[in-house]
């Protein structure tokens, strides 16, 4: 029964990640159909019916996700052709074959992300300039603020990954609790950016999602020379909710913080909505796990591990965070700018 509960939890996280990606891919499909079949489906139909207000950042993120989806299919097809026509009868060493697979990987990834995906953005979504050029122009429109934020993120990531990875190898602390430190890290990273640089945070979320997807492809396919290293590193933070094939916990954390921000874009009647993912995952879920693990006695069910004490701690911590966040947002002028 316990194993069944674990598998349901794992399936739940995978379902959340998949649902978030389907939202974007469904919108991209609707845009493409309305553009290609404009005689049958007017372009205005999508924006009027679904209320979508597209920004350049949203278009870039959608294009990158589409490019990675195409890349996965293309790379698998190229590897199949290479092994069928050349690799199967070749007597070269295994290391040399791994190098060839890595070259195919890098070449196909670069071509699709630099040529194919930007072409789709410029044709289907009427992007005026090459997206890579637009990204550089966007970053350097406010270079001090945005580059300083990048440096701040890199320092936090480097320090936390180095620290937590060493702890995960030498400590007896359960991995589920170790991973909650990354939830707190998400608060430190994303909360200041959402207040002071929300548009840049949108772009950063898209870039992080793209990096996660590429690293997961590298890990699953064991692409030389990083595949095994990435697998060993990620395995240090996995638990029963992840499988050997697919690790989704980092995707669920990222999308849990990003989707409320992306989906609330253009809707300003509830200014705390963009913060809901960061607060619930970064603070509420973390406090619920820590308090429930250490002090939890009363369980919600006989087979589950969730406790009433942990749930109460999670709800209380989010309410306390909101009571602090509201005056902070008012003092920074966030409500007026939104």
mmCIF file of C-alpha atoms in Angstrom:
data_model
loop_
_atom_site.group_PDB
_atom_site.id
_atom_site.type_symbol
_atom_site.label_atom_id
_atom_site.label_comp_id
_atom_site.label_asym_id
_atom_site.label_seq_id
_atom_site.Cartn_x
_atom_site.Cartn_y
_atom_site.Cartn_z
ATOM 1 C CA UNK A 1 0.000 0.000 0.000
ATOM 2 C CA UNK A 2 2.851 2.362 0.814
ATOM 3 C CA UNK A 3 4.513 1.645 -2.541
ATOM 4 C CA UNK A 4 1.198 2.381 -4.265
ATOM 5 C CA UNK A 5 0.988 5.739 -2.470
ATOM 6 C CA UNK A 6 4.572 6.573 -3.525
ATOM 7 C CA UNK A 7 3.849 5.714 -7.142
ATOM 8 C CA UNK A 8 0.750 7.919 -7.080
ATOM 9 C CA UNK A 9 2.811 10.824 -5.734
ATOM 10 C CA UNK A 10 5.427 10.306 -8.434
ATOM 11 C CA UNK A 11 2.738 10.133 -11.095
ATOM 12 C CA UNK A 12 1.189 13.304 -9.672
ATOM 13 C CA UNK A 13 4.397 15.307 -10.029
ATOM 14 C CA UNK A 14 4.957 13.976 -13.535
ATOM 15 C CA UNK A 15 1.378 14.883 -14.409
ATOM 16 C CA UNK A 16 1.849 18.452 -13.151
ATOM 17 C CA UNK A 17 5.008 18.889 -15.231
ATOM 18 C CA UNK A 18 3.313 17.405 -18.294
ATOM 19 C CA UNK A 19 0.232 19.596 -17.844
ATOM 20 C CA UNK A 20 2.367 22.720 -17.664
ATOM 21 C CA UNK A 21 4.177 21.836 -20.878
ATOM 22 C CA UNK A 22 0.920 20.896 -22.630
ATOM 23 C CA UNK A 23 -0.467 24.365 -21.866
ATOM 24 C CA UNK A 24 2.367 25.937 -23.823
ATOM 25 C CA UNK A 25 2.481 23.388 -26.613
ATOM 26 C CA UNK A 26 -1.293 23.605 -27.083
ATOM 27 C CA UNK A 27 -1.084 27.364 -27.426
ATOM 28 C CA UNK A 28 1.791 27.051 -29.915
ATOM 29 C CA UNK A 29 -0.228 24.576 -31.963
ATOM 30 C CA UNK A 30 -3.222 26.918 -32.000
ATOM 31 C CA UNK A 31 -1.022 29.820 -33.129
ATOM 32 C CA UNK A 32 0.599 27.764 -35.871
ATOM 33 C CA UNK A 33 -2.719 26.488 -37.192
ATOM 34 C CA UNK A 34 -4.253 29.959 -37.193
ATOM 35 C CA UNK A 35 -1.227 31.347 -39.046
ATOM 36 C CA UNK A 36 -0.920 28.600 -41.654
ATOM 37 C CA UNK A 37 -4.659 28.259 -42.219
ATOM 38 C CA UNK A 38 -5.515 31.924 -41.964
ATOM 39 C CA UNK A 39 -8.106 31.574 -44.709
ATOM 40 C CA UNK A 40 -10.065 29.071 -42.619
ATOM 41 C CA UNK A 41 -9.078 30.196 -39.119
ATOM 42 C CA UNK A 42 -8.525 33.951 -38.747
ATOM 43 C CA UNK A 43 -5.525 34.878 -36.561
ATOM 44 C CA UNK A 44 -7.810 36.943 -34.325
ATOM 45 C CA UNK A 45 -9.736 33.843 -33.290
ATOM 46 C CA UNK A 46 -7.075 32.579 -30.890
ATOM 47 C CA UNK A 47 -6.435 35.871 -29.104
ATOM 48 C CA UNK A 48 -10.113 36.757 -28.817
ATOM 49 C CA UNK A 49 -11.307 33.358 -27.713
ATOM 50 C CA UNK A 50 -8.583 32.568 -25.223
ATOM 51 C CA UNK A 51 -7.638 36.079 -24.133
ATOM 52 C CA UNK A 52 -3.937 35.547 -24.841
ATOM 53 C CA UNK A 53 -1.739 38.617 -24.791
ATOM 54 C CA UNK A 54 1.617 37.602 -26.184
ATOM 55 C CA UNK A 55 4.835 39.351 -25.319
ATOM 56 C CA UNK A 56 8.229 38.933 -26.941
ATOM 57 C CA UNK A 57 9.420 36.998 -23.891
ATOM 58 C CA UNK A 58 6.497 34.588 -24.124
ATOM 59 C CA UNK A 59 7.202 34.046 -27.815
ATOM 60 C CA UNK A 60 10.886 33.330 -27.098
ATOM 61 C CA UNK A 61 10.016 30.791 -24.391
ATOM 62 C CA UNK A 62 7.494 29.060 -26.615
ATOM 63 C CA UNK A 63 9.967 28.932 -29.487
ATOM 64 C CA UNK A 64 12.687 27.446 -27.304
ATOM 65 C CA UNK A 65 10.357 24.748 -25.962
ATOM 66 C CA UNK A 66 9.204 23.918 -29.472
ATOM 67 C CA UNK A 67 12.823 23.724 -30.643
ATOM 68 C CA UNK A 68 13.734 21.313 -27.842
ATOM 69 C CA UNK A 69 10.707 19.153 -28.623
ATOM 70 C CA UNK A 70 11.733 18.976 -32.291
ATOM 71 C CA UNK A 71 15.355 18.391 -31.298
ATOM 72 C CA UNK A 72 14.498 15.328 -29.190
ATOM 73 C CA UNK A 73 12.731 13.692 -32.135
ATOM 74 C CA UNK A 74 15.387 14.704 -34.665
ATOM 75 C CA UNK A 75 18.278 13.542 -32.479
ATOM 76 C CA UNK A 76 16.706 10.139 -31.888
ATOM 77 C CA UNK A 77 16.100 9.758 -35.636
ATOM 78 C CA UNK A 78 19.686 10.784 -36.506
ATOM 79 C CA UNK A 79 21.122 8.347 -33.961
ATOM 80 C CA UNK A 80 18.976 5.587 -35.428
ATOM 81 C CA UNK A 81 20.224 6.347 -38.957
ATOM 82 C CA UNK A 82 23.835 6.607 -37.802
ATOM 83 C CA UNK A 83 23.732 3.273 -35.988
ATOM 84 C CA UNK A 84 21.888 1.587 -38.861
ATOM 85 C CA UNK A 85 24.122 2.719 -41.729
ATOM 86 C CA UNK A 86 27.465 3.278 -40.046
ATOM 87 C CA UNK A 87 27.698 2.491 -36.352
ATOM 88 C CA UNK A 88 26.557 -1.122 -36.332
ATOM 89 C CA UNK A 89 29.328 -2.464 -38.587
ATOM 90 C CA UNK A 90 32.052 -0.126 -37.423
ATOM 91 C CA UNK A 91 34.937 -1.583 -35.446
ATOM 92 C CA UNK A 92 36.012 1.656 -33.782
ATOM 93 C CA UNK A 93 36.308 1.867 -30.026
ATOM 94 C CA UNK A 94 33.373 2.647 -27.804
ATOM 95 C CA UNK A 95 34.927 5.954 -26.776
ATOM 96 C CA UNK A 96 35.153 7.082 -30.391
ATOM 97 C CA UNK A 97 31.515 6.162 -30.968
ATOM 98 C CA UNK A 98 30.542 8.196 -27.912
ATOM 99 C CA UNK A 99 32.403 11.180 -29.356
ATOM 100 C CA UNK A 100 30.502 10.836 -32.625
ATOM 101 C CA UNK A 101 27.179 10.701 -30.757
ATOM 102 C CA UNK A 102 28.182 13.822 -28.857
ATOM 103 C CA UNK A 103 29.033 15.635 -32.106
ATOM 104 C CA UNK A 104 25.667 14.665 -33.598
ATOM 105 C CA UNK A 105 23.983 15.887 -30.432
ATOM 106 C CA UNK A 106 25.711 19.286 -30.416
ATOM 107 C CA UNK A 107 25.324 19.841 -34.167
ATOM 108 C CA UNK A 108 21.609 19.034 -34.261
ATOM 109 C CA UNK A 109 20.930 21.021 -31.080
ATOM 110 C CA UNK A 110 22.778 24.080 -32.382
ATOM 111 C CA UNK A 111 21.092 23.971 -35.800
ATOM 112 C CA UNK A 112 17.584 23.645 -34.403
ATOM 113 C CA UNK A 113 17.987 26.255 -31.656
ATOM 114 C CA UNK A 114 19.775 28.819 -33.844
ATOM 115 C CA UNK A 115 17.999 28.279 -37.167
ATOM 116 C CA UNK A 116 14.779 26.230 -36.947
ATOM 117 C CA UNK A 117 13.172 27.530 -33.735
ATOM 118 C CA UNK A 118 13.935 31.233 -34.441
ATOM 119 C CA UNK A 119 12.530 30.806 -37.950
ATOM 120 C CA UNK A 120 9.286 29.525 -36.461
ATOM 121 C CA UNK A 121 9.139 32.515 -34.101
ATOM 122 C CA UNK A 122 9.779 35.029 -36.883
ATOM 123 C CA UNK A 123 7.340 33.497 -39.380
ATOM 124 C CA UNK A 124 4.477 32.159 -37.290
ATOM 125 C CA UNK A 125 4.492 34.735 -34.491
ATOM 126 C CA UNK A 126 5.723 37.744 -36.519
ATOM 127 C CA UNK A 127 8.922 38.269 -34.509
ATOM 128 C CA UNK A 128 10.666 41.324 -35.976
ATOM 129 C CA UNK A 129 14.318 40.448 -35.220
ATOM 130 C CA UNK A 130 16.289 37.271 -34.642
ATOM 131 C CA UNK A 131 15.375 36.095 -31.109
ATOM 132 C CA UNK A 132 19.012 35.709 -30.044
ATOM 133 C CA UNK A 133 19.678 39.333 -30.986
ATOM 134 C CA UNK A 134 16.502 40.421 -29.221
ATOM 135 C CA UNK A 135 17.599 38.627 -26.006
ATOM 136 C CA UNK A 136 20.920 40.488 -25.968
ATOM 137 C CA UNK A 137 19.143 43.792 -26.615
ATOM 138 C CA UNK A 138 16.690 43.072 -23.807
ATOM 139 C CA UNK A 139 19.389 42.172 -21.268
ATOM 140 C CA UNK A 140 21.562 45.175 -22.074
ATOM 141 C CA UNK A 141 18.643 47.617 -22.045
ATOM 142 C CA UNK A 142 19.165 47.635 -18.248
ATOM 143 C CA UNK A 143 22.630 46.080 -18.001
ATOM 144 C CA UNK A 144 23.484 46.924 -14.389
ATOM 145 C CA UNK A 145 20.272 45.581 -12.836
ATOM 146 C CA UNK A 146 19.969 42.468 -14.983
ATOM 147 C CA UNK A 147 23.625 41.459 -15.035
ATOM 148 C CA UNK A 148 23.835 42.041 -11.277
ATOM 149 C CA UNK A 149 20.835 39.771 -10.843
ATOM 150 C CA UNK A 150 22.533 37.092 -12.964
ATOM 151 C CA UNK A 151 25.666 37.300 -10.825
ATOM 152 C CA UNK A 152 23.529 37.057 -7.669
ATOM 153 C CA UNK A 153 21.825 33.931 -9.016
ATOM 154 C CA UNK A 154 25.095 32.290 -10.052
ATOM 155 C CA UNK A 155 26.668 32.890 -6.637
ATOM 156 C CA UNK A 156 23.642 31.419 -4.850
ATOM 157 C CA UNK A 157 23.491 28.405 -7.164
ATOM 158 C CA UNK A 158 27.209 27.678 -6.897
ATOM 159 C CA UNK A 159 27.306 27.996 -3.101
ATOM 160 C CA UNK A 160 24.135 25.992 -2.500
ATOM 161 C CA UNK A 161 24.866 23.204 -4.977
ATOM 162 C CA UNK A 162 28.381 22.744 -3.628
ATOM 163 C CA UNK A 163 27.168 22.745 -0.043
ATOM 164 C CA UNK A 164 24.092 20.558 -0.443
ATOM 165 C CA UNK A 165 25.822 18.045 -2.713
ATOM 166 C CA UNK A 166 28.515 17.438 -0.092
ATOM 167 C CA UNK A 167 25.851 17.135 2.599
ATOM 168 C CA UNK A 168 23.858 14.650 0.511
ATOM 169 C CA UNK A 169 26.888 12.361 0.212
ATOM 170 C CA UNK A 170 27.984 12.494 3.845
ATOM 171 C CA UNK A 171 24.852 13.202 5.854
ATOM 172 C CA UNK A 172 22.160 10.849 7.110
ATOM 173 C CA UNK A 173 19.468 13.502 6.625
ATOM 174 C CA UNK A 174 16.647 12.240 4.435
ATOM 175 C CA UNK A 175 16.876 13.439 0.847
ATOM 176 C CA UNK A 176 13.334 14.747 0.909
ATOM 177 C CA UNK A 177 14.431 17.244 3.573
ATOM 178 C CA UNK A 178 17.633 18.116 1.743
ATOM 179 C CA UNK A 179 15.635 18.951 -1.355
ATOM 180 C CA UNK A 180 13.494 21.364 0.645
ATOM 181 C CA UNK A 181 16.558 23.578 0.992
ATOM 182 C CA UNK A 182 16.295 24.136 -2.748
ATOM 183 C CA UNK A 183 12.732 25.300 -2.205
ATOM 184 C CA UNK A 184 14.070 27.930 0.192
ATOM 185 C CA UNK A 185 16.746 28.762 -2.381
ATOM 186 C CA UNK A 186 13.967 29.403 -4.903
ATOM 187 C CA UNK A 187 12.512 32.031 -2.548
ATOM 188 C CA UNK A 188 15.877 33.781 -2.219
ATOM 189 C CA UNK A 189 16.403 33.723 -5.981
ATOM 190 C CA UNK A 190 12.978 34.467 -7.396
ATOM 191 C CA UNK A 191 11.254 36.729 -4.874
ATOM 192 C CA UNK A 192 13.555 39.783 -5.277
ATOM 193 C CA UNK A 193 13.574 39.327 -9.046
ATOM 194 C CA UNK A 194 9.780 39.138 -9.203
ATOM 195 C CA UNK A 195 9.482 42.401 -7.285
ATOM 196 C CA UNK A 196 12.138 44.425 -9.096
ATOM 197 C CA UNK A 197 12.671 42.680 -12.466
ATOM 198 C CA UNK A 198 9.532 40.629 -13.284
ATOM 199 C CA UNK A 199 10.005 40.657 -17.068
ATOM 200 C CA UNK A 200 13.600 39.528 -16.802
ATOM 201 C CA UNK A 201 12.507 36.778 -14.400
ATOM 202 C CA UNK A 202 10.075 35.516 -17.067
ATOM 203 C CA UNK A 203 12.950 35.178 -19.508
ATOM 204 C CA UNK A 204 15.184 33.581 -16.866
ATOM 205 C CA UNK A 205 12.523 30.965 -16.100
ATOM 206 C CA UNK A 206 12.386 30.054 -19.782
ATOM 207 C CA UNK A 207 16.180 29.814 -19.970
ATOM 208 C CA UNK A 208 16.302 27.644 -16.826
ATOM 209 C CA UNK A 209 13.609 25.336 -18.185
ATOM 210 C CA UNK A 210 15.550 24.985 -21.447
ATOM 211 C CA UNK A 211 18.758 24.166 -19.541
ATOM 212 C CA UNK A 212 16.936 21.585 -17.407
ATOM 213 C CA UNK A 213 15.498 19.912 -20.508
ATOM 214 C CA UNK A 214 18.875 19.790 -22.256
ATOM 215 C CA UNK A 215 20.586 18.387 -19.144
ATOM 216 C CA UNK A 216 17.870 15.761 -18.777
ATOM 217 C CA UNK A 217 18.356 14.714 -22.415
ATOM 218 C CA UNK A 218 22.103 14.541 -21.812
ATOM 219 C CA UNK A 219 21.550 12.449 -18.671
ATOM 220 C CA UNK A 220 19.066 10.028 -20.216
ATOM 221 C CA UNK A 221 21.099 9.510 -23.409
ATOM 222 C CA UNK A 222 24.429 9.525 -21.513
ATOM 223 C CA UNK A 223 25.922 12.062 -23.913
ATOM 224 C CA UNK A 224 29.721 12.171 -23.598
ATOM 225 C CA UNK A 225 31.361 13.695 -21.581
ATOM 226 C CA UNK A 226 28.644 15.105 -19.296
ATOM 227 C CA UNK A 227 26.024 12.350 -19.304
ATOM 228 C CA UNK A 228 27.406 10.213 -16.500
ATOM 229 C CA UNK A 229 28.433 13.239 -14.415
ATOM 230 C CA UNK A 230 24.964 14.775 -14.633
ATOM 231 C CA UNK A 231 23.398 11.422 -13.743
ATOM 232 C CA UNK A 232 25.594 11.007 -10.658
ATOM 233 C CA UNK A 233 24.900 14.545 -9.519
ATOM 234 C CA UNK A 234 21.132 14.297 -9.968
ATOM 235 C CA UNK A 235 21.026 10.905 -8.271
ATOM 236 C CA UNK A 236 22.319 12.527 -5.094
ATOM 237 C CA UNK A 237 19.006 14.382 -4.711
ATOM 238 C CA UNK A 238 16.505 11.761 -5.882
ATOM 239 C CA UNK A 239 14.209 9.725 -3.682
ATOM 240 C CA UNK A 240 11.277 7.336 -4.135
ATOM 241 C CA UNK A 241 9.345 9.908 -6.177
ATOM 242 C CA UNK A 242 11.840 9.839 -9.038
ATOM 243 C CA UNK A 243 12.723 6.974 -11.351
ATOM 244 C CA UNK A 244 15.983 5.938 -12.938
ATOM 245 C CA UNK A 245 14.656 6.962 -16.347
ATOM 246 C CA UNK A 246 13.103 10.380 -15.704
ATOM 247 C CA UNK A 247 13.749 12.811 -12.830
ATOM 248 C CA UNK A 248 10.946 15.357 -12.569
ATOM 249 C CA UNK A 249 11.341 16.953 -9.138
ATOM 250 C CA UNK A 250 13.444 19.893 -10.379
ATOM 251 C CA UNK A 251 10.971 20.461 -13.226
ATOM 252 C CA UNK A 252 8.028 20.508 -10.824
ATOM 253 C CA UNK A 253 9.779 23.073 -8.604
ATOM 254 C CA UNK A 254 10.662 25.324 -11.532
ATOM 255 C CA UNK A 255 7.272 25.102 -13.232
ATOM 256 C CA UNK A 256 5.491 25.447 -9.902
ATOM 257 C CA UNK A 257 7.179 28.830 -9.443
ATOM 258 C CA UNK A 258 7.021 29.902 -13.099
ATOM 259 C CA UNK A 259 3.517 28.932 -14.257
ATOM 260 C CA UNK A 260 1.624 31.257 -11.860
ATOM 261 C CA UNK A 261 3.784 34.124 -13.164
ATOM 262 C CA UNK A 262 3.384 33.206 -16.828
ATOM 263 C CA UNK A 263 -0.348 32.513 -16.590
ATOM 264 C CA UNK A 264 -1.135 35.693 -14.635
ATOM 265 C CA UNK A 265 0.617 37.934 -17.174
ATOM 266 C CA UNK A 266 -1.753 40.710 -18.226
ATOM 267 C CA UNK A 267 -4.185 40.120 -15.333
ATOM 268 C CA UNK A 268 -3.545 42.685 -12.603
ATOM 269 C CA UNK A 269 -6.650 42.388 -10.420
ATOM 270 C CA UNK A 270 -4.909 39.932 -8.053
ATOM 271 C CA UNK A 271 -1.347 41.181 -7.531
ATOM 272 C CA UNK A 272 -0.342 38.303 -5.221
ATOM 273 C CA UNK A 273 -1.133 35.651 -7.865
ATOM 274 C CA UNK A 274 2.393 35.659 -9.402
ATOM 275 C CA UNK A 275 3.835 34.979 -5.939
ATOM 276 C CA UNK A 276 1.591 31.975 -5.245
ATOM 277 C CA UNK A 277 3.977 29.351 -6.600
ATOM 278 C CA UNK A 278 7.047 30.770 -4.853
ATOM 279 C CA UNK A 279 5.236 31.119 -1.525
ATOM 280 C CA UNK A 280 3.468 27.750 -1.579
ATOM 281 C CA UNK A 281 6.475 25.701 -2.746
ATOM 282 C CA UNK A 282 9.334 27.718 -1.308
ATOM 283 C CA UNK A 283 7.838 28.440 2.102
ATOM 284 C CA UNK A 284 4.638 26.461 2.659
ATOM 285 C CA UNK A 285 5.814 23.094 1.329
ATOM 286 C CA UNK A 286 9.199 23.442 3.029
ATOM 287 C CA UNK A 287 7.744 24.237 6.446
ATOM 288 C CA UNK A 288 5.141 21.501 6.103
ATOM 289 C CA UNK A 289 7.813 18.894 5.389
ATOM 290 C CA UNK A 290 10.206 20.001 8.111
ATOM 291 C CA UNK A 291 7.618 20.416 10.857
ATOM 292 C CA UNK A 292 5.764 17.270 9.831
ATOM 293 C CA UNK A 293 8.944 15.208 9.760
ATOM 294 C CA UNK A 294 10.193 16.424 13.137
ATOM 295 C CA UNK A 295 7.029 17.027 15.142
ATOM 296 C CA UNK A 296 4.250 15.343 13.177
ATOM 297 C CA UNK A 297 2.187 12.789 15.081
ATOM 298 C CA UNK A 298 -1.363 12.939 13.710
ATOM 299 C CA UNK A 299 -1.473 11.570 10.168
ATOM 300 C CA UNK A 300 -4.172 12.353 7.632
ATOM 301 C CA UNK A 301 -4.368 8.670 6.660
ATOM 302 C CA UNK A 302 -2.988 5.379 7.926
ATOM 303 C CA UNK A 303 -0.925 4.712 4.788
ATOM 304 C CA UNK A 304 0.279 8.271 4.024
ATOM 305 C CA UNK A 305 3.069 10.305 5.572
ATOM 306 C CA UNK A 306 1.320 13.686 5.584
ATOM 307 C CA UNK A 307 0.576 14.991 9.072
ATOM 308 C CA UNK A 308 -1.903 17.528 10.411
ATOM 309 C CA UNK A 309 0.921 19.375 12.183
ATOM 310 C CA UNK A 310 2.849 19.731 8.910
ATOM 311 C CA UNK A 311 -0.207 20.981 7.038
ATOM 312 C CA UNK A 312 -0.936 23.543 9.728
ATOM 313 C CA UNK A 313 2.681 24.729 9.645
ATOM 314 C CA UNK A 314 2.555 25.076 5.855
ATOM 315 C CA UNK A 315 -0.664 27.131 5.898
ATOM 316 C CA UNK A 316 0.518 29.317 8.784
ATOM 317 C CA UNK A 317 3.892 30.018 7.165
ATOM 318 C CA UNK A 318 2.298 31.103 3.860
ATOM 319 C CA UNK A 319 -0.135 33.424 5.663
ATOM 320 C CA UNK A 320 2.743 34.912 7.661
ATOM 321 C CA UNK A 321 4.781 35.396 4.476
ATOM 322 C CA UNK A 322 1.847 37.152 2.792
ATOM 323 C CA UNK A 323 1.442 39.487 5.779
ATOM 324 C CA UNK A 324 5.094 40.497 5.394
ATOM 325 C CA UNK A 325 5.051 40.591 1.594
ATOM 326 C CA UNK A 326 2.027 42.900 1.193
ATOM 327 C CA UNK A 327 3.525 45.920 2.991
ATOM 328 C CA UNK A 328 6.861 45.259 1.276
ATOM 329 C CA UNK A 329 5.206 45.361 -2.151
ATOM 330 C CA UNK A 330 3.343 48.527 -1.211
ATOM 331 C CA UNK A 331 6.548 50.237 -0.096
ATOM 332 C CA UNK A 332 8.359 49.358 -3.353
ATOM 333 C CA UNK A 333 5.545 50.656 -5.558
ATOM 334 C CA UNK A 334 4.888 47.195 -7.004
ATOM 335 C CA UNK A 335 1.111 47.635 -7.055
ATOM 336 C CA UNK A 336 1.359 50.911 -8.970
ATOM 337 C CA UNK A 337 3.722 49.494 -11.606
ATOM 338 C CA UNK A 338 1.555 46.432 -12.087
#
